[in-house]
C-alpha atoms as a printed R data frame, in Angstrom:
    type eleno elety resid chain resno       x      y      z
1   ATOM     1    CA   UNK     A     1  -0.252  0.011 -0.438
2   ATOM     2    CA   UNK     A     2   1.374  3.665 -1.524
3   ATOM     3    CA   UNK     A     3   2.876  5.528  1.973
4   ATOM     4    CA   UNK     A     4   0.685  9.058  2.184
5   ATOM     5    CA   UNK     A     5   1.403 12.114  0.425
6   ATOM     6    CA   UNK     A     6   3.375 14.098  2.879
7   ATOM     7    CA   UNK     A     7   1.201 17.006  4.840
8   ATOM     8    CA   UNK     A     8   1.789 20.634  3.521
9   ATOM     9    CA   UNK     A     9   4.613 22.905  6.010
10  ATOM    10    CA   UNK     A    10   1.491 24.740  7.323
11  ATOM    11    CA   UNK     A    11  -0.432 21.927  8.178
12  ATOM    12    CA   UNK     A    12   2.109 19.743  9.329
13  ATOM    13    CA   UNK     A    13   3.437 21.553 12.880
14  ATOM    14    CA   UNK     A    14   0.033 20.591 15.085
15  ATOM    15    CA   UNK     A    15  -4.182 20.398 14.991
16  ATOM    16    CA   UNK     A    16  -5.951 21.731 11.727
17  ATOM    17    CA   UNK     A    17  -9.276 21.872 11.213
18  ATOM    18    CA   UNK     A    18 -11.266 19.696  8.312
19  ATOM    19    CA   UNK     A    19 -11.980 22.720  6.460
20  ATOM    20    CA   UNK     A    20  -8.336 23.843  7.017
21  ATOM    21    CA   UNK     A    21  -6.927 20.623  5.631
22  ATOM    22    CA   UNK     A    22  -9.799 21.247  2.194
23  ATOM    23    CA   UNK     A    23  -8.160 24.702  1.412
24  ATOM    24    CA   UNK     A    24  -4.165 23.036  2.037
25  ATOM    25    CA   UNK     A    25  -5.209 20.571 -0.928
26  ATOM    26    CA   UNK     A    26  -6.136 17.494  2.177
27  ATOM    27    CA   UNK     A    27  -8.468 15.508  0.546
28  ATOM    28    CA   UNK     A    28 -11.215 12.938  2.965
29  ATOM    29    CA   UNK     A    29  -9.104  9.886  2.042
30  ATOM    30    CA   UNK     A    30  -5.720 11.480  3.242
31  ATOM    31    CA   UNK     A    31  -7.474 13.250  6.540
32  ATOM    32    CA   UNK     A    32  -8.433  9.410  7.613
33  ATOM    33    CA   UNK     A    33  -4.359  8.479  6.838
34  ATOM    34    CA   UNK     A    34  -3.243  6.537  9.568
35  ATOM    35    CA   UNK     A    35  -0.597  9.660 10.308
36  ATOM    36    CA   UNK     A    36  -2.952 11.694 11.232
37  ATOM    37    CA   UNK     A    37  -4.516 11.566 14.831
38  ATOM    38    CA   UNK     A    38  -8.519 12.434 14.976
39  ATOM    39    CA   UNK     A    39  -9.341 13.784 18.237
40  ATOM    40    CA   UNK     A    40 -12.488 15.172 17.910
41  ATOM    41    CA   UNK     A    41 -14.626 15.311 15.634
42  ATOM    42    CA   UNK     A    42 -13.580 18.762 11.994
43  ATOM    43    CA   UNK     A    43 -10.421 18.134 13.816
44  ATOM    44    CA   UNK     A    44  -7.060 16.458 13.013
45  ATOM    45    CA   UNK     A    45  -3.802 16.205 14.556
46  ATOM    46    CA   UNK     A    46  -0.418 14.910 12.486
47  ATOM    47    CA   UNK     A    47   0.539 11.845 15.150
48  ATOM    48    CA   UNK     A    48   3.759 12.950 16.776
49  ATOM    49    CA   UNK     A    49   3.379 16.776 16.282
50  ATOM    50    CA   UNK     A    50   4.530 18.601 19.774
51  ATOM    51    CA   UNK     A    51   2.278 21.625 20.158
52  ATOM    52    CA   UNK     A    52   1.396 24.104 23.395
53  ATOM    53    CA   UNK     A    53  -1.742 24.047 24.896
54  ATOM    54    CA   UNK     A    54  -2.984 26.969 23.586
55  ATOM    55    CA   UNK     A    55  -2.228 25.919 19.744
56  ATOM    56    CA   UNK     A    56  -4.305 23.035 20.531
57  ATOM    57    CA   UNK     A    57  -7.094 25.178 21.760
58  ATOM    58    CA   UNK     A    58  -7.474 27.040 18.704
59  ATOM    59    CA   UNK     A    59  -8.803 24.200 16.171
60  ATOM    60    CA   UNK     A    60 -11.730 23.680 19.089
61  ATOM    61    CA   UNK     A    61 -12.527 27.732 18.647
62  ATOM    62    CA   UNK     A    62 -12.733 27.466 15.004
63  ATOM    63    CA   UNK     A    63 -15.038 25.692 14.333
64  ATOM    64    CA   UNK     A    64 -18.161 27.940 13.576
65  ATOM    65    CA   UNK     A    65 -19.173 28.353 17.662
66  ATOM    66    CA   UNK     A    66 -18.631 31.075 19.699
67  ATOM    67    CA   UNK     A    67 -16.337 28.739 22.074
68  ATOM    68    CA   UNK     A    68 -13.927 30.061 24.200
69  ATOM    69    CA   UNK     A    69 -11.284 28.991 26.134
70  ATOM    70    CA   UNK     A    70 -11.554 28.504 30.392
71  ATOM    71    CA   UNK     A    71 -11.305 27.407 33.602
72  ATOM    72    CA   UNK     A    72  -7.728 25.363 34.169
73  ATOM    73    CA   UNK     A    73  -7.363 25.506 30.762
74  ATOM    74    CA   UNK     A    74  -7.253 29.490 30.444
75  ATOM    75    CA   UNK     A    75  -5.128 28.988 34.332
76  ATOM    76    CA   UNK     A    76  -2.540 26.773 32.434
77  ATOM    77    CA   UNK     A    77  -2.666 29.428 29.332
78  ATOM    78    CA   UNK     A    78  -2.078 32.340 31.292
79  ATOM    79    CA   UNK     A    79   0.123 30.616 33.317
80  ATOM    80    CA   UNK     A    80  -1.122 30.484 36.491
81  ATOM    81    CA   UNK     A    81   0.877 29.295 39.837
82  ATOM    82    CA   UNK     A    82  -1.824 26.877 40.695
83  ATOM    83    CA   UNK     A    83  -1.625 24.604 43.512
84  ATOM    84    CA   UNK     A    84  -1.265 21.285 43.827
85  ATOM    85    CA   UNK     A    85  -4.711 19.998 43.774
86  ATOM    86    CA   UNK     A    86  -4.739 21.526 40.132
87  ATOM    87    CA   UNK     A    87  -0.544 20.909 39.050
88  ATOM    88    CA   UNK     A    88  -1.077 17.886 40.246
89  ATOM    89    CA   UNK     A    89  -4.204 16.958 37.737
90  ATOM    90    CA   UNK     A    90  -1.354 17.039 34.943
91  ATOM    91    CA   UNK     A    91  -0.780 13.088 35.405
92  ATOM    92    CA   UNK     A    92  -4.728 12.165 35.637
93  ATOM    93    CA   UNK     A    93  -6.712 10.447 33.398
94  ATOM    94    CA   UNK     A    94  -8.526 13.726 32.531
95  ATOM    95    CA   UNK     A    95  -5.152 15.765 31.847
96  ATOM    96    CA   UNK     A    96  -5.401 16.326 28.081
97  ATOM    97    CA   UNK     A    97  -9.083 17.436 28.733
98  ATOM    98    CA   UNK     A    98  -9.799 21.029 27.178
99  ATOM    99    CA   UNK     A    99 -12.299 23.009 28.938
100 ATOM   100    CA   UNK     A   100 -14.445 25.786 26.643
101 ATOM   101    CA   UNK     A   101 -17.151 27.906 27.885
102 ATOM   102    CA   UNK     A   102 -19.512 28.733 25.174
103 ATOM   103    CA   UNK     A   103 -22.820 32.089 26.304
104 ATOM   104    CA   UNK     A   104 -25.599 30.031 24.762
105 ATOM   105    CA   UNK     A   105 -27.805 27.422 25.930
106 ATOM   106    CA   UNK     A   106 -26.137 23.900 26.072
107 ATOM   107    CA   UNK     A   107 -22.610 23.721 26.890
108 ATOM   108    CA   UNK     A   108 -19.774 22.161 24.638
109 ATOM   109    CA   UNK     A   109 -19.847 18.810 24.345
110 ATOM   110    CA   UNK     A   110 -17.725 17.198 22.487
111 ATOM   111    CA   UNK     A   111 -14.546 14.514 22.868
112 ATOM   112    CA   UNK     A   112 -12.208 15.533 24.514
113 ATOM   113    CA   UNK     A   113 -13.276 18.726 25.786
114 ATOM   114    CA   UNK     A   114 -15.362 19.465 29.252
115 ATOM   115    CA   UNK     A   115 -17.579 22.265 28.331
116 ATOM   116    CA   UNK     A   116 -19.391 24.851 30.419
117 ATOM   117    CA   UNK     A   117 -22.080 27.674 29.755
118 ATOM   118    CA   UNK     A   118 -21.675 31.400 31.311
119 ATOM   119    CA   UNK     A   119 -22.405 34.821 29.893
120 ATOM   120    CA   UNK     A   120 -19.421 36.050 28.775
121 ATOM   121    CA   UNK     A   121 -19.382 39.914 29.079
122 ATOM   122    CA   UNK     A   122 -17.040 40.947 26.195
123 ATOM   123    CA   UNK     A   123 -14.164 42.171 28.393
124 ATOM   124    CA   UNK     A   124 -14.685 38.542 29.990
125 ATOM   125    CA   UNK     A   125 -12.667 37.142 26.468
126 ATOM   126    CA   UNK     A   126  -9.214 38.574 25.538
127 ATOM   127    CA   UNK     A   127  -7.424 37.268 22.281
128 ATOM   128    CA   UNK     A   128  -4.070 35.241 22.497
129 ATOM   129    CA   UNK     A   129  -2.440 34.747 19.608
130 ATOM   130    CA   UNK     A   130  -5.545 34.193 17.367
131 ATOM   131    CA   UNK     A   131  -7.846 32.209 20.583
132 ATOM   132    CA   UNK     A   132 -10.481 33.493 22.545
133 ATOM   133    CA   UNK     A   133  -9.448 33.115 26.344
134 ATOM   134    CA   UNK     A   134 -11.498 33.944 29.908
135 ATOM   135    CA   UNK     A   135  -9.254 36.983 30.927
136 ATOM   136    CA   UNK     A   136  -6.916 36.638 33.925
137 ATOM   137    CA   UNK     A   137 -10.385 38.068 36.215
138 ATOM   138    CA   UNK     A   138 -12.676 35.847 34.711
139 ATOM   139    CA   UNK     A   139 -10.332 33.333 34.959
140 ATOM   140    CA   UNK     A   140  -9.997 33.615 38.929
141 ATOM   141    CA   UNK     A   141 -13.212 33.486 39.135
142 ATOM   142    CA   UNK     A   142 -14.698 30.236 36.987
143 ATOM   143    CA   UNK     A   143 -11.613 28.674 39.253
144 ATOM   144    CA   UNK     A   144 -13.500 30.121 43.039
145 ATOM   145    CA   UNK     A   145 -16.789 28.565 41.628
146 ATOM   146    CA   UNK     A   146 -15.235 25.297 40.696
147 ATOM   147    CA   UNK     A   147 -15.184 24.521 44.312
148 ATOM   148    CA   UNK     A   148 -12.376 22.820 44.561
149 ATOM   149    CA   UNK     A   149 -10.066 25.610 45.314
150 ATOM   150    CA   UNK     A   150  -9.515 27.390 49.223
151 ATOM   151    CA   UNK     A   151  -9.351 31.308 50.162
152 ATOM   152    CA   UNK     A   152  -5.454 30.333 50.285
153 ATOM   153    CA   UNK     A   153  -5.237 28.827 47.213
154 ATOM   154    CA   UNK     A   154  -6.802 31.814 45.320
155 ATOM   155    CA   UNK     A   155  -4.280 33.608 47.139
156 ATOM   156    CA   UNK     A   156  -1.132 32.339 46.344
157 ATOM   157    CA   UNK     A   157  -2.502 32.481 42.497
158 ATOM   158    CA   UNK     A   158  -3.627 36.568 42.862
159 ATOM   159    CA   UNK     A   159  -0.375 37.442 45.046
160 ATOM   160    CA   UNK     A   160   1.902 36.421 41.895
161 ATOM   161    CA   UNK     A   161  -0.388 38.310 39.301
162 ATOM   162    CA   UNK     A   162  -0.320 41.436 41.325
163 ATOM   163    CA   UNK     A   163   3.602 41.111 42.406
164 ATOM   164    CA   UNK     A   164   4.981 44.144 41.609
165 ATOM   165    CA   UNK     A   165   8.552 45.231 43.054
166 ATOM   166    CA   UNK     A   166  12.182 47.090 41.999
167 ATOM   167    CA   UNK     A   167  14.408 44.377 44.629
168 ATOM   168    CA   UNK     A   168  17.844 43.396 44.002
169 ATOM   169    CA   UNK     A   169  18.694 41.547 40.303
170 ATOM   170    CA   UNK     A   170  15.087 40.460 39.574
171 ATOM   171    CA   UNK     A   171  12.882 43.570 39.551
172 ATOM   172    CA   UNK     A   172   8.961 41.588 38.881
173 ATOM   173    CA   UNK     A   173   6.423 43.952 37.436
174 ATOM   174    CA   UNK     A   174   2.379 42.973 38.215
175 ATOM   175    CA   UNK     A   175   0.978 41.315 35.436
176 ATOM   176    CA   UNK     A   176  -2.569 43.188 35.885
177 ATOM   177    CA   UNK     A   177  -2.590 45.479 39.906
178 ATOM   178    CA   UNK     A   178  -5.295 43.986 42.812
179 ATOM   179    CA   UNK     A   179  -7.141 47.666 42.699
180 ATOM   180    CA   UNK     A   180  -8.393 45.982 38.589
181 ATOM   181    CA   UNK     A   181  -8.758 43.030 40.073
182 ATOM   182    CA   UNK     A   182 -11.301 43.813 43.369
183 ATOM   183    CA   UNK     A   183 -13.383 46.802 40.865
184 ATOM   184    CA   UNK     A   184 -13.839 43.844 38.861
185 ATOM   185    CA   UNK     A   185 -15.640 41.356 41.360
186 ATOM   186    CA   UNK     A   186 -17.115 44.319 42.494
187 ATOM   187    CA   UNK     A   187 -18.809 44.631 39.025
188 ATOM   188    CA   UNK     A   188 -20.193 41.197 38.867
189 ATOM   189    CA   UNK     A   189 -23.293 40.073 40.191
190 ATOM   190    CA   UNK     A   190 -23.923 37.220 41.907
191 ATOM   191    CA   UNK     A   191 -22.350 33.789 40.950
192 ATOM   192    CA   UNK     A   192 -20.547 31.103 42.218
193 ATOM   193    CA   UNK     A   193 -17.292 31.777 43.571
194 ATOM   194    CA   UNK     A   194 -17.588 35.266 43.609
195 ATOM   195    CA   UNK     A   195 -17.939 35.419 47.607
196 ATOM   196    CA   UNK     A   196 -14.472 33.240 47.603
197 ATOM   197    CA   UNK     A   197 -12.583 35.352 45.128
198 ATOM   198    CA   UNK     A   198 -13.577 38.202 47.150
199 ATOM   199    CA   UNK     A   199 -12.688 37.002 50.447
200 ATOM   200    CA   UNK     A   200  -9.243 36.199 48.960
201 ATOM   201    CA   UNK     A   201  -8.740 39.440 47.254
202 ATOM   202    CA   UNK     A   202  -9.216 40.935 50.999
203 ATOM   203    CA   UNK     A   203  -6.113 39.089 51.948
204 ATOM   204    CA   UNK     A   204  -3.908 39.729 48.586
205 ATOM   205    CA   UNK     A   205  -0.868 41.424 48.991
206 ATOM   206    CA   UNK     A   206   1.472 43.473 46.592
207 ATOM   207    CA   UNK     A   207   4.891 42.486 46.715
208 ATOM   208    CA   UNK     A   208   5.266 38.840 47.559
209 ATOM   209    CA   UNK     A   209   7.765 36.430 45.624
210 ATOM   210    CA   UNK     A   210   6.545 32.636 45.891
211 ATOM   211    CA   UNK     A   211   4.007 30.682 46.428
212 ATOM   212    CA   UNK     A   212   5.707 29.085 49.939
213 ATOM   213    CA   UNK     A   213   5.866 32.792 51.126
214 ATOM   214    CA   UNK     A   214   2.093 34.105 50.204
215 ATOM   215    CA   UNK     A   215   1.385 30.569 52.686
216 ATOM   216    CA   UNK     A   216   3.851 31.793 55.218
217 ATOM   217    CA   UNK     A   217   2.485 34.761 55.487
218 ATOM   218    CA   UNK     A   218  -1.004 33.505 55.491
219 ATOM   219    CA   UNK     A   219  -0.164 31.307 58.672
220 ATOM   220    CA   UNK     A   220   1.367 34.122 60.256
221 ATOM   221    CA   UNK     A   221  -1.922 36.231 60.131
222 ATOM   222    CA   UNK     A   222  -3.488 33.331 60.964
223 ATOM   223    CA   UNK     A   223  -1.624 32.331 64.197
224 ATOM   224    CA   UNK     A   224  -1.711 36.325 65.406
225 ATOM   225    CA   UNK     A   225   2.523 36.356 64.445
226 ATOM   226    CA   UNK     A   226   2.851 39.799 62.409
227 ATOM   227    CA   UNK     A   227   1.951 38.849 58.220
228 ATOM   228    CA   UNK     A   228   3.848 41.818 56.377
229 ATOM   229    CA   UNK     A   229   6.649 39.701 55.740
230 ATOM   230    CA   UNK     A   230   7.058 40.884 52.262
231 ATOM   231    CA   UNK     A   231   9.822 43.288 53.716
232 ATOM   232    CA   UNK     A   232  13.458 42.821 51.994
233 ATOM   233    CA   UNK     A   233  16.992 44.009 53.023
234 ATOM   234    CA   UNK     A   234  18.320 46.215 50.649
235 ATOM   235    CA   UNK     A   235  20.272 45.760 47.552
236 ATOM   236    CA   UNK     A   236  23.263 46.032 48.975
237 ATOM   237    CA   UNK     A   237  22.891 43.439 51.344
238 ATOM   238    CA   UNK     A   238  25.559 40.673 50.652
239 ATOM   239    CA   UNK     A   239  22.136 38.497 51.186
240 ATOM   240    CA   UNK     A   240  21.063 36.449 48.568
241 ATOM   241    CA   UNK     A   241  18.214 37.746 46.369
242 ATOM   242    CA   UNK     A   242  14.568 36.153 48.419
243 ATOM   243    CA   UNK     A   243  15.897 35.942 51.448
244 ATOM   244    CA   UNK     A   244  13.467 37.448 54.029
245 ATOM   245    CA   UNK     A   245  13.198 39.469 57.059
246 ATOM   246    CA   UNK     A   246  10.762 38.588 59.532
247 ATOM   247    CA   UNK     A   247  11.022 40.372 62.962
248 ATOM   248    CA   UNK     A   248   9.172 40.623 65.648
249 ATOM   249    CA   UNK     A   249   7.174 43.368 67.673
250 ATOM   250    CA   UNK     A   250  10.424 43.092 69.934
251 ATOM   251    CA   UNK     A   251  12.944 42.934 67.329
252 ATOM   252    CA   UNK     A   252  13.689 38.943 67.322
253 ATOM   253    CA   UNK     A   253  13.188 37.325 64.293
254 ATOM   254    CA   UNK     A   254  12.643 34.197 62.447
């Protein structure tokens, strides 16, 4: 049996829709060849193709329905500092599933997709390399509504998003301000997760560098100990960048 004709360069690197295949000169027979995987109806992927989640998601949003990448998938694309409960899910059978939200009467239903139905405002959607993805504030709200994350988990994520400082050799710029997230949450109608998100935003602090630092700060706060551990020694200190100074009211250190 003759080997399949090589795919055009523009189709060989990753997922493509049947429509894109036709435009690229792919016949129905060629689209069913053994070197092409069918992850879901209307979508084809060259066997062995390595692609990012964003690239894989693109084809699912090009099938004629107004679907937006959301929830866990949007969190991955936005590089959220997700807690272990989500990070460990990368090895679970559901790890390859794509979360999509549709603002209609029914959630998306197709192989490889976790479908959600919700009203999305224009400001809830951002375009990343041509792919509609829920915005950072909307993704935070969606994650809060899953019932999987705690207040502390959400604070960890938000602390990282709003972190901004010029300390040492590693200054950071906030991806958005805490005020912007608070304003977004304040404008939302009551939905699942909104109360949890608002509670977590009251605990977010600007300048916290890492998830362990956030969790330590929150632990101090719950214990009645000084919770402000975001201060650092000045840049002339011989100590390594990232060393936290924790002081007690009496001047001692932790």
